[in-house]
mmCIF file of C-alpha atoms in Angstrom:
data_model
loop_
_atom_site.group_PDB
_atom_site.id
_atom_site.type_symbol
_atom_site.label_atom_id
_atom_site.label_comp_id
_atom_site.label_asym_id
_atom_site.label_seq_id
_atom_site.Cartn_x
_atom_site.Cartn_y
_atom_site.Cartn_z
ATOM 1 C CA MET M 210 -38.851 -14.221 31.313
ATOM 2 C CA ALA M 211 -41.018 -13.642 28.417
ATOM 3 C CA ALA M 212 -38.827 -10.927 26.883
ATOM 4 C CA VAL M 213 -35.903 -13.403 27.192
ATOM 5 C CA ALA M 214 -38.048 -15.942 25.409
ATOM 6 C CA GLY M 215 -38.925 -13.510 22.754
ATOM 7 C CA LYS M 216 -35.199 -12.474 22.035
ATOM 8 C CA ALA M 217 -34.251 -16.250 21.923
ATOM 9 C CA ALA M 218 -37.170 -17.032 19.434
ATOM 10 C CA GLY M 219 -35.844 -13.883 17.433
ATOM 11 C CA ALA M 220 -32.246 -15.062 17.349
ATOM 12 C CA ALA M 221 -33.473 -18.370 16.091
ATOM 13 C CA TYR M 222 -34.983 -16.697 13.017
ATOM 14 C CA GLY M 223 -32.214 -14.562 12.467
ATOM 15 C CA TYR M 224 -34.211 -11.399 13.820
ATOM 16 C CA GLY M 225 -31.737 -9.139 15.450
ATOM 17 C CA GLU M 226 -32.089 -5.410 16.998
ATOM 18 C CA SER M 227 -30.417 -3.804 13.905
ATOM 19 C CA GLY M 228 -32.105 -3.125 10.638
ATOM 20 C CA GLY M 229 -33.071 -5.253 7.814
ATOM 21 C CA GLY M 230 -30.730 -6.427 4.722
ATOM 22 C CA ARG M 231 -30.580 -4.970 1.267
ATOM 23 C CA GLY M 232 -33.676 -3.788 -0.523
ATOM 24 C CA VAL M 233 -36.233 -6.026 -2.072
ATOM 25 C CA GLY M 234 -38.563 -4.365 -4.589
ATOM 26 C CA PHE M 235 -41.770 -3.073 -3.061
ATOM 27 C CA LEU M 236 -40.182 -3.319 0.348
ATOM 28 C CA GLY M 237 -38.057 -0.318 -0.291
ATOM 29 C CA PRO M 238 -34.214 0.104 0.102
ATOM 30 C CA ARG M 239 -33.842 -2.084 3.187
ATOM 31 C CA VAL M 240 -35.918 -5.057 3.965
ATOM 32 C CA PRO M 241 -37.728 -4.823 7.261
ATOM 33 C CA ALA M 242 -35.896 -7.083 9.874
ATOM 34 C CA GLU M 243 -39.228 -8.626 10.734
ATOM 35 C CA VAL M 244 -39.825 -9.670 7.150
ATOM 36 C CA GLU M 245 -36.292 -11.262 7.019
ATOM 37 C CA ALA M 246 -36.956 -13.146 10.224
ATOM 38 C CA MET M 247 -40.333 -14.420 8.824
ATOM 39 C CA ALA M 248 -38.966 -15.610 5.537
ATOM 40 C CA ARG M 249 -36.381 -17.687 7.697
ATOM 41 C CA GLY M 250 -38.947 -18.969 9.851
ATOM 42 C CA LEU M 251 -41.514 -20.055 7.104
ATOM 43 C CA GLN M 252 -38.770 -22.663 6.089
ATOM 44 C CA GLU M 253 -39.801 -24.760 9.209
ATOM 45 C CA VAL M 254 -43.595 -24.172 8.865
ATOM 46 C CA GLY M 255 -46.115 -26.746 7.040
ATOM 47 C CA LYS M 256 -48.455 -25.436 4.427
ATOM 48 C CA GLU M 257 -51.578 -25.959 6.738
ATOM 49 C CA THR M 258 -49.824 -24.013 9.657
ATOM 50 C CA PHE M 259 -48.806 -21.127 7.109
ATOM 51 C CA ARG M 260 -52.196 -20.849 5.948
ATOM 52 C CA ARG M 261 -53.817 -20.544 9.344
ATOM 53 C CA LEU M 262 -51.137 -17.685 10.165
ATOM 54 C CA LEU M 263 -52.166 -16.030 6.933
ATOM 55 C CA LYS M 264 -55.588 -16.025 7.790
ATOM 56 C CA VAL M 265 -54.851 -14.581 11.213
ATOM 57 C CA THR M 266 -52.546 -11.863 9.504
ATOM 58 C CA VAL M 267 -55.541 -10.944 7.166
ATOM 59 C CA ASN M 268 -57.865 -10.658 10.190
ATOM 60 C CA ALA M 269 -55.094 -8.326 12.040
ATOM 61 C CA LEU M 270 -55.089 -6.234 8.904
ATOM 62 C CA GLU M 271 -58.701 -5.824 9.210
ATOM 63 C CA GLY M 272 -58.372 -4.592 12.818
ATOM 64 C CA LYS M 273 -59.859 -7.660 14.306
ATOM 65 C CA ASP M 274 -58.602 -9.307 17.526
ATOM 66 C CA CYS M 275 -56.430 -12.351 16.951
ATOM 67 C CA LYS M 276 -55.170 -13.366 20.523
ATOM 68 C CA GLU M 277 -57.249 -16.391 20.803
ATOM 69 C CA SER M 278 -56.540 -17.630 16.945
ATOM 70 C CA VAL M 279 -52.922 -17.285 17.836
ATOM 71 C CA LYS M 280 -53.178 -19.146 21.050
ATOM 72 C CA LEU M 281 -55.025 -22.002 19.405
ATOM 73 C CA ILE M 282 -52.296 -22.220 16.632
ATOM 74 C CA ALA M 283 -49.532 -22.314 19.359
ATOM 75 C CA GLU M 284 -51.342 -25.138 21.160
ATOM 76 C CA SER M 285 -51.739 -27.166 18.007
ATOM 77 C CA THR M 286 -48.275 -26.699 16.563
ATOM 78 C CA ASN M 287 -44.661 -27.011 17.929
ATOM 79 C CA LEU M 288 -44.187 -23.199 17.571
ATOM 80 C CA SER M 289 -44.252 -21.090 20.693
ATOM 81 C CA GLU M 290 -46.413 -17.879 20.826
ATOM 82 C CA GLU M 291 -43.037 -15.898 20.646
ATOM 83 C CA GLN M 292 -42.137 -17.484 17.364
ATOM 84 C CA LEU M 293 -45.705 -17.100 15.974
ATOM 85 C CA ALA M 294 -45.467 -13.511 16.966
ATOM 86 C CA PHE M 295 -42.372 -13.113 14.763
ATOM 87 C CA LEU M 296 -43.891 -14.857 11.773
ATOM 88 C CA ILE M 297 -47.165 -12.688 11.979
ATOM 89 C CA SER M 298 -45.354 -9.626 12.505
ATOM 90 C CA GLY M 299 -43.312 -10.109 9.172
ATOM 91 C CA MET M 300 -46.273 -11.344 7.195
ATOM 92 C CA TYR M 301 -48.329 -8.381 8.517
ATOM 93 C CA THR M 302 -45.498 -5.962 7.309
ATOM 94 C CA LEU M 303 -45.198 -7.592 3.991
ATOM 95 C CA LEU M 304 -48.865 -7.643 3.011
ATOM 96 C CA ARG M 305 -49.500 -4.113 4.471
ATOM 97 C CA GLU M 306 -46.664 -2.760 2.235
ATOM 98 C CA ALA M 307 -48.026 -4.745 -0.799
ATOM 99 C CA LEU M 308 -51.662 -3.561 -0.207
ATOM 100 C CA ARG M 309 -50.541 -0.028 -0.305
ATOM 101 C CA LEU M 310 -49.408 -0.062 -3.886
ATOM 102 C CA PRO M 311 -51.849 0.492 -6.815
ATOM 103 C CA LEU M 312 -52.425 -2.511 -9.113
ATOM 104 C CA SER M 313 -51.786 -0.361 -12.154
ATOM 105 C CA THR M 314 -48.195 -0.162 -11.456
ATOM 106 C CA PHE M 315 -47.586 -3.136 -9.090
ATOM 107 C CA LYS M 316 -47.362 -6.280 -10.983
ATOM 108 C CA GLN M 317 -47.995 -9.834 -9.751
ATOM 109 C CA GLU M 318 -44.722 -11.140 -11.703
ATOM 110 C CA VAL M 319 -42.702 -8.554 -9.879
ATOM 111 C CA PHE M 320 -44.226 -9.384 -6.453
ATOM 112 C CA LYS M 321 -43.555 -13.087 -6.699
ATOM 113 C CA GLU M 322 -39.804 -12.418 -7.923
ATOM 114 C CA ASP M 323 -39.467 -10.139 -4.850
ATOM 115 C CA LEU M 324 -40.669 -13.040 -2.587
ATOM 116 C CA LYS M 325 -38.353 -15.371 -4.357
ATOM 117 C CA GLU M 326 -35.381 -13.177 -3.384
ATOM 118 C CA LEU M 327 -36.460 -13.419 0.179
ATOM 119 C CA ARG M 328 -36.399 -17.402 -0.416
ATOM 120 C CA ILE M 329 -40.023 -17.869 0.728
ATOM 121 C CA PRO M 330 -41.361 -21.290 -0.329
ATOM 122 C CA GLU M 331 -43.010 -21.306 -3.878
ATOM 123 C CA ASP M 332 -46.267 -22.635 -2.364
ATOM 124 C CA PHE M 333 -46.615 -19.799 0.214
ATOM 125 C CA ILE M 334 -45.519 -17.193 -2.627
ATOM 126 C CA MET M 335 -48.910 -18.287 -4.340
ATOM 127 C CA ASP M 336 -51.001 -17.833 -1.164
ATOM 128 C CA PHE M 337 -49.413 -14.384 -0.616
ATOM 129 C CA SER M 338 -50.162 -13.405 -4.164
ATOM 130 C CA SER M 339 -53.730 -14.551 -4.037
ATOM 131 C CA ILE M 340 -54.247 -12.123 -1.064
ATOM 132 C CA VAL M 341 -52.578 -9.225 -2.732
ATOM 133 C CA PHE M 342 -54.027 -9.692 -6.104
ATOM 134 C CA GLY M 343 -56.593 -12.327 -6.391
ATOM 135 C CA ASN M 344 -58.667 -11.364 -3.394
ATOM 136 C CA ARG M 345 -57.741 -7.674 -3.008
ATOM 137 C CA LEU M 346 -59.833 -5.478 -1.019
ATOM 138 C CA PRO M 347 -61.819 -2.781 -2.773
ATOM 139 C CA ALA M 348 -59.880 0.650 -3.158
ATOM 140 C CA SER M 349 -62.073 2.338 -0.544
ATOM 141 C CA LYS M 350 -61.880 -0.459 2.047
ATOM 142 C CA GLY M 351 -58.180 -0.945 1.324
ATOM 143 C CA THR M 352 -57.579 2.678 1.996
ATOM 144 C CA ALA M 353 -59.385 2.738 5.028
ATOM 145 C CA LEU M 354 -57.395 -0.541 6.222
ATOM 146 C CA ILE M 355 -54.203 1.241 5.482
ATOM 147 C CA GLN M 356 -55.032 4.567 7.391
ATOM 148 C CA GLY M 357 -56.592 2.420 10.207
ATOM 149 C CA SER M 358 -53.319 0.861 10.927
ATOM 150 C CA ARG M 359 -51.270 3.918 11.284
ATOM 151 C CA LEU M 360 -50.517 5.586 14.515
ATOM 152 C CA PRO M 361 -51.681 9.148 15.287
ATOM 153 C CA SER M 362 -49.675 11.996 13.641
ATOM 154 C CA VAL M 363 -48.239 14.950 15.663
ATOM 155 C CA GLN M 364 -50.437 18.059 14.973
ATOM 156 C CA ASP M 365 -48.830 20.548 17.342
ATOM 157 C CA PHE M 366 -45.627 20.523 19.180
ATOM 158 C CA LYS M 367 -44.552 22.963 22.137
ATOM 159 C CA TRP M 368 -41.478 22.946 24.313
ATOM 160 C CA ARG M 369 -39.664 25.197 26.935
ATOM 161 C CA VAL M 370 -36.674 24.911 29.137
ATOM 162 C CA ASP M 371 -37.079 24.503 32.805
ATOM 163 C CA VAL M 372 -34.311 24.617 35.619
ATOM 164 C CA ALA M 373 -34.845 22.734 38.814
ATOM 165 C CA ILE M 374 -33.571 24.869 41.527
ATOM 166 C CA SER M 375 -33.724 22.125 44.189
ATOM 167 C CA THR M 376 -34.967 18.648 44.642
ATOM 168 C CA SER M 377 -36.021 16.444 47.238
ATOM 169 C CA SER M 378 -32.411 15.116 47.771
ATOM 170 C CA LEU M 379 -30.502 18.174 46.865
ATOM 171 C CA ALA M 380 -30.930 21.703 48.455
ATOM 172 C CA ARG M 381 -29.265 23.299 45.264
ATOM 173 C CA ALA M 382 -29.638 21.430 41.931
ATOM 174 C CA LEU M 383 -29.775 23.928 39.145
ATOM 175 C CA GLN M 384 -30.293 21.432 36.702
ATOM 176 C CA PRO M 385 -31.824 22.311 33.331
ATOM 177 C CA SER M 386 -34.435 20.113 31.436
ATOM 178 C CA ILE M 387 -36.722 20.484 28.458
ATOM 179 C CA LEU M 388 -40.502 20.278 28.907
ATOM 180 C CA MET M 389 -42.394 19.114 25.769
ATOM 181 C CA MET M 390 -45.961 18.819 24.911
ATOM 182 C CA MET M 391 -47.312 17.068 21.787
ATOM 183 C CA LYS M 392 -50.949 17.067 20.531
ATOM 184 C CA LEU M 393 -51.857 14.212 18.212
ATOM 185 C CA SER M 394 -54.380 13.702 15.612
ATOM 186 C CA ASP M 395 -56.624 11.652 17.609
ATOM 187 C CA GLY M 396 -57.220 14.483 20.062
ATOM 188 C CA THR M 397 -54.708 13.304 22.975
ATOM 189 C CA ALA M 398 -52.017 15.508 24.376
ATOM 190 C CA HIS M 399 -48.713 14.261 26.011
ATOM 191 C CA ARG M 400 -46.523 16.216 28.384
ATOM 192 C CA PHE M 401 -43.091 14.920 29.182
ATOM 193 C CA GLU M 402 -39.783 16.136 30.380
ATOM 194 C CA VAL M 403 -36.416 15.444 28.682
ATOM 195 C CA PRO M 404 -33.223 15.550 30.197
ATOM 196 C CA VAL M 405 -30.518 17.612 28.273
ATOM 197 C CA ALA M 406 -28.397 14.731 27.557
ATOM 198 C CA LYS M 407 -31.321 12.854 25.921
ATOM 199 C CA PHE M 408 -32.317 16.077 24.120
ATOM 200 C CA GLN M 409 -28.799 16.313 22.716
ATOM 201 C CA GLU M 410 -29.306 12.693 21.531
ATOM 202 C CA LEU M 411 -32.543 13.406 19.916
ATOM 203 C CA ARG M 412 -30.948 16.413 18.102
ATOM 204 C CA TYR M 413 -28.023 14.457 16.800
ATOM 205 C CA ASN M 414 -30.121 11.644 15.438
ATOM 206 C CA VAL M 415 -32.466 13.945 13.647
ATOM 207 C CA ALA M 416 -29.610 15.750 12.143
ATOM 208 C CA LEU M 417 -28.186 12.232 11.153
ATOM 209 C CA ILE M 418 -31.413 11.320 9.517
ATOM 210 C CA LEU M 419 -31.776 14.593 7.454
ATOM 211 C CA LYS M 420 -28.173 14.013 6.280
ATOM 212 C CA GLU M 421 -28.986 10.663 4.996
ATOM 213 C CA MET M 422 -32.054 11.972 3.382
ATOM 214 C CA ASN M 423 -29.973 14.620 1.708
ATOM 215 C CA ASP M 424 -27.406 12.108 0.560
ATOM 216 C CA LEU M 425 -30.080 9.876 -1.063
ATOM 217 C CA GLU M 426 -31.529 12.858 -2.862
ATOM 218 C CA LYS M 427 -28.219 13.492 -4.479
ATOM 219 C CA ARG M 428 -28.099 9.960 -5.882
ATOM 220 C CA SER M 429 -28.572 10.030 -9.527
ATOM 221 C CA ILE M 430 -30.801 6.983 -9.628
ATOM 222 C CA LEU M 431 -33.373 8.841 -7.544
ATOM 223 C CA LYS M 432 -33.594 11.957 -9.854
ATOM 224 C CA ILE M 433 -36.227 12.120 -12.544
ATOM 225 C CA GLN M 434 -34.590 12.166 -15.981
ATOM 226 C CA ASP M 435 -35.708 14.422 -18.762
#
């Protein structure tokens, strides 16, 4: 039921399962879907509620538990917890991407113009800007914040093909599958089995991504001119 409510809330804010729209400055070539949904949703949010959401988002970026704060906002506004989740998710992504950029190359005027393109209300743009530029974290703390929000990376990957000769339901199966093991940077190891059909799907998608990366590199706009 919660999943259905979440999808309904997403649909109300224009949040679909596909990717985002055209690029906006610091957000890259495609605007993340959660940021577009957040921008639409903010049209129906008052300034006081927005500032409470912004405070929750900053706390989330600092790694704090915000469940109770979100619950209190839901109880005092006409927004459901699912709607609040979409708003906070978009605000989190927007601020995280902005805080990654050095102030030496990232200008406040450009940031404001990018938010205007997203049609975020003017008053809210000022508050976003004050977080990114006015009250920006020191470099060392900001770097730790960004690193802390990342998922563990893959450090080692092994695989082998296995064939099931028989199963509990079939005396003779002879079905191949791929056994994989990943070691992550946080020290954990994960073992899992992948059917051949899913492995082919993975192989296809990786090849598709590599092709798209190659196509991007060929565009003159991305090449450094002498």
